[in-house]
XYZ file of C-alpha atoms in Angstrom:
199
model
C 0.000 0.000 0.000
C 1.436 3.367 -0.994
C 1.474 6.187 1.514
C -0.647 9.116 0.391
C 1.485 12.055 -0.662
C 1.569 14.801 1.945
C 1.141 18.272 0.524
C 3.039 20.382 3.015
C 1.924 23.752 1.672
C -1.738 22.704 1.830
C -1.329 21.433 5.403
C 0.253 24.713 6.478
C -2.983 26.460 5.445
C -5.392 23.730 6.588
C -7.345 25.277 9.498
C -8.314 21.850 10.866
C -4.718 20.604 10.894
C -3.485 23.846 12.480
C -6.274 23.698 15.089
C -5.188 20.126 15.916
C -1.604 21.305 16.415
C -2.809 24.091 18.730
C -4.968 21.634 20.699
C -2.087 19.155 20.965
C 0.201 21.900 22.223
C -2.274 22.930 24.934
C -3.001 19.336 26.009
C 0.669 18.407 25.972
C 1.557 21.215 28.412
C -1.557 20.922 30.574
C -1.172 17.159 30.986
C 2.659 17.280 30.940
C 2.385 14.541 28.326
C 5.548 13.466 26.561
C 3.591 11.157 24.256
C 1.590 14.180 23.038
C 4.840 16.143 22.880
C 6.155 13.639 20.336
C 2.880 13.822 18.364
C 3.256 17.596 18.333
C 6.891 17.299 17.256
C 5.913 14.966 14.387
C 3.178 17.367 13.235
C 5.561 20.342 13.357
C 8.183 18.389 11.384
C 5.588 17.504 8.715
C 4.732 21.167 8.116
C 8.433 22.098 8.324
C 7.893 24.455 11.264
C 10.682 26.926 12.135
C 13.693 25.310 13.770
C 13.324 27.291 17.006
C 9.751 25.979 17.462
C 10.932 22.396 16.892
C 13.833 22.887 19.316
C 11.457 24.318 21.908
C 9.227 21.214 21.737
C 12.253 18.932 21.886
C 13.620 20.773 24.934
C 10.194 20.538 26.598
C 10.090 16.766 25.910
C 13.576 16.160 27.340
C 13.115 18.375 30.430
C 9.709 16.896 31.258
C 11.056 13.358 30.741
C 13.890 13.956 33.217
C 11.446 15.430 35.760
C 9.289 12.327 35.452
C 12.314 10.029 35.593
C 13.353 11.610 38.927
C 9.856 11.004 40.248
C 9.916 7.353 39.114
C 13.325 6.786 40.715
C 12.174 8.244 44.036
C 9.015 6.096 43.950
C 10.920 3.011 42.680
C 8.533 2.717 39.741
C 9.375 1.061 36.429
C 8.464 2.149 32.904
C 5.680 -0.052 31.529
C 6.569 -0.298 27.832
C 2.941 -1.096 26.943
C 1.898 2.309 28.266
C 2.239 5.035 25.594
C 3.191 7.775 28.063
C 5.778 5.709 29.930
C 7.247 4.443 26.656
C 7.551 8.079 25.513
C 9.425 9.014 28.729
C 11.875 6.146 28.182
C 12.239 7.126 24.494
C 13.117 10.743 25.388
C 15.777 9.649 27.914
C 17.118 7.096 25.429
C 17.337 9.574 22.535
C 19.123 12.024 24.831
C 21.553 9.282 25.922
C 22.267 8.354 22.285
C 22.868 12.024 21.472
C 25.289 12.278 24.413
C 27.066 9.110 23.271
C 27.403 10.455 19.717
C 28.908 13.660 21.174
C 31.483 11.592 23.113
C 29.987 12.448 26.517
C 30.610 8.912 27.771
C 29.874 9.591 31.452
C 26.383 11.057 30.856
C 25.537 8.413 28.222
C 26.598 5.541 30.491
C 24.579 6.902 33.439
C 21.437 7.279 31.320
C 21.739 3.794 29.786
C 22.204 2.318 33.273
C 19.188 4.195 34.631
C 17.107 2.949 31.679
C 18.314 -0.600 32.387
C 17.148 -0.063 35.970
C 13.733 1.463 35.171
C 12.500 -0.251 31.982
C 10.159 -3.152 32.652
C 11.007 -5.243 29.577
C 13.630 -8.022 29.632
C 14.982 -7.572 26.083
C 15.245 -3.798 26.405
C 16.750 -4.048 29.900
C 19.531 -6.253 28.509
C 19.977 -3.980 25.484
C 20.423 -0.937 27.752
C 23.067 -2.784 29.768
C 24.868 -3.662 26.504
C 24.783 0.044 25.542
C 26.227 0.995 28.957
C 28.895 -1.741 28.816
C 29.968 -0.645 25.329
C 30.390 2.922 26.609
C 32.318 1.719 29.681
C 34.625 -0.383 27.501
C 35.666 2.788 25.675
C 33.902 1.905 22.418
C 33.131 5.027 20.389
C 29.637 5.718 19.049
C 30.479 5.070 15.371
C 32.201 1.819 16.303
C 29.138 0.819 18.351
C 26.782 1.435 15.402
C 29.087 -0.075 12.759
C 30.350 -3.146 14.608
C 28.003 -4.029 17.460
C 24.524 -3.100 16.244
C 22.753 -5.324 13.717
C 21.049 -2.619 11.677
C 19.562 -5.160 9.279
C 17.497 -6.819 11.996
C 15.177 -3.927 12.866
C 11.462 -4.660 12.591
C 9.779 -1.379 11.534
C 6.460 -2.695 12.901
C 7.883 -3.207 16.375
C 6.517 -0.419 18.635
C 9.902 -0.464 20.390
C 11.920 -0.187 17.145
C 13.143 3.277 18.234
C 15.353 1.536 20.796
C 18.427 -0.282 19.492
C 18.022 -3.867 20.654
C 19.457 -5.987 17.803
C 23.140 -6.781 17.999
C 25.603 -8.865 15.986
C 25.721 -11.414 18.836
C 22.902 -12.665 21.056
C 22.368 -10.545 24.195
C 23.476 -13.255 26.637
C 26.804 -13.705 24.791
C 27.460 -9.957 24.773
C 26.564 -9.659 28.459
C 29.048 -12.476 29.192
C 31.718 -10.833 27.027
C 31.156 -7.567 28.873
C 30.801 -9.265 32.286
C 33.329 -6.954 33.956
C 31.450 -3.836 32.845
C 28.035 -5.355 33.601
C 29.228 -5.990 37.163
C 30.566 -2.436 37.372
C 27.230 -1.084 36.104
C 25.273 -3.114 38.648
C 27.526 -1.803 41.431
C 26.799 1.769 40.324
C 23.055 1.061 40.345
C 23.119 -0.206 43.953
C 22.775 3.372 45.127
C 19.269 3.418 43.584
C 18.361 0.193 45.359
C 19.752 1.278 48.729
C 17.015 3.655 49.878
C 14.389 1.280 48.488
C 15.014 -1.115 51.345
C 15.580 1.550 53.955
């Protein structure tokens, strides 16, 4: 089935489409919804909105996601990846971590991947986040990670979690064994989050 062609210029003048964007923007801020923030971002990208407007939405998404992450960590809650809002929070943190990794900010990237490993309630993704963190800890650069560790050919575009890298050139359990030293190190660093849970 072919996707219908989107006429950007027509959409920019379509009062219904523009009213939907306005409504989304209001709901997104009122409800502090990251899921709606992403819908708004997608709509703004379609109509090729000015870069500063797109950056503003992206900043809002990231800041709100980190606020919610802090709340979840304090309450020892996990992200339910079947819940659209919680999946959107995890996505925002993940995209920020990937950006940090690509900018060679290894410390921030590692911490975010470890926190995602800790908070995501999904076995495959949990393991994938630990593999991300271990790769960073081993000193592997971002390009090397993408070129040599990630299996880019094995991404299912219909998977609702396809935005998260979770396909690697080796099975997860083999990689986690190969990176055992770093996995152990990562788990040690996460103990601080467990500590006050049992207090």
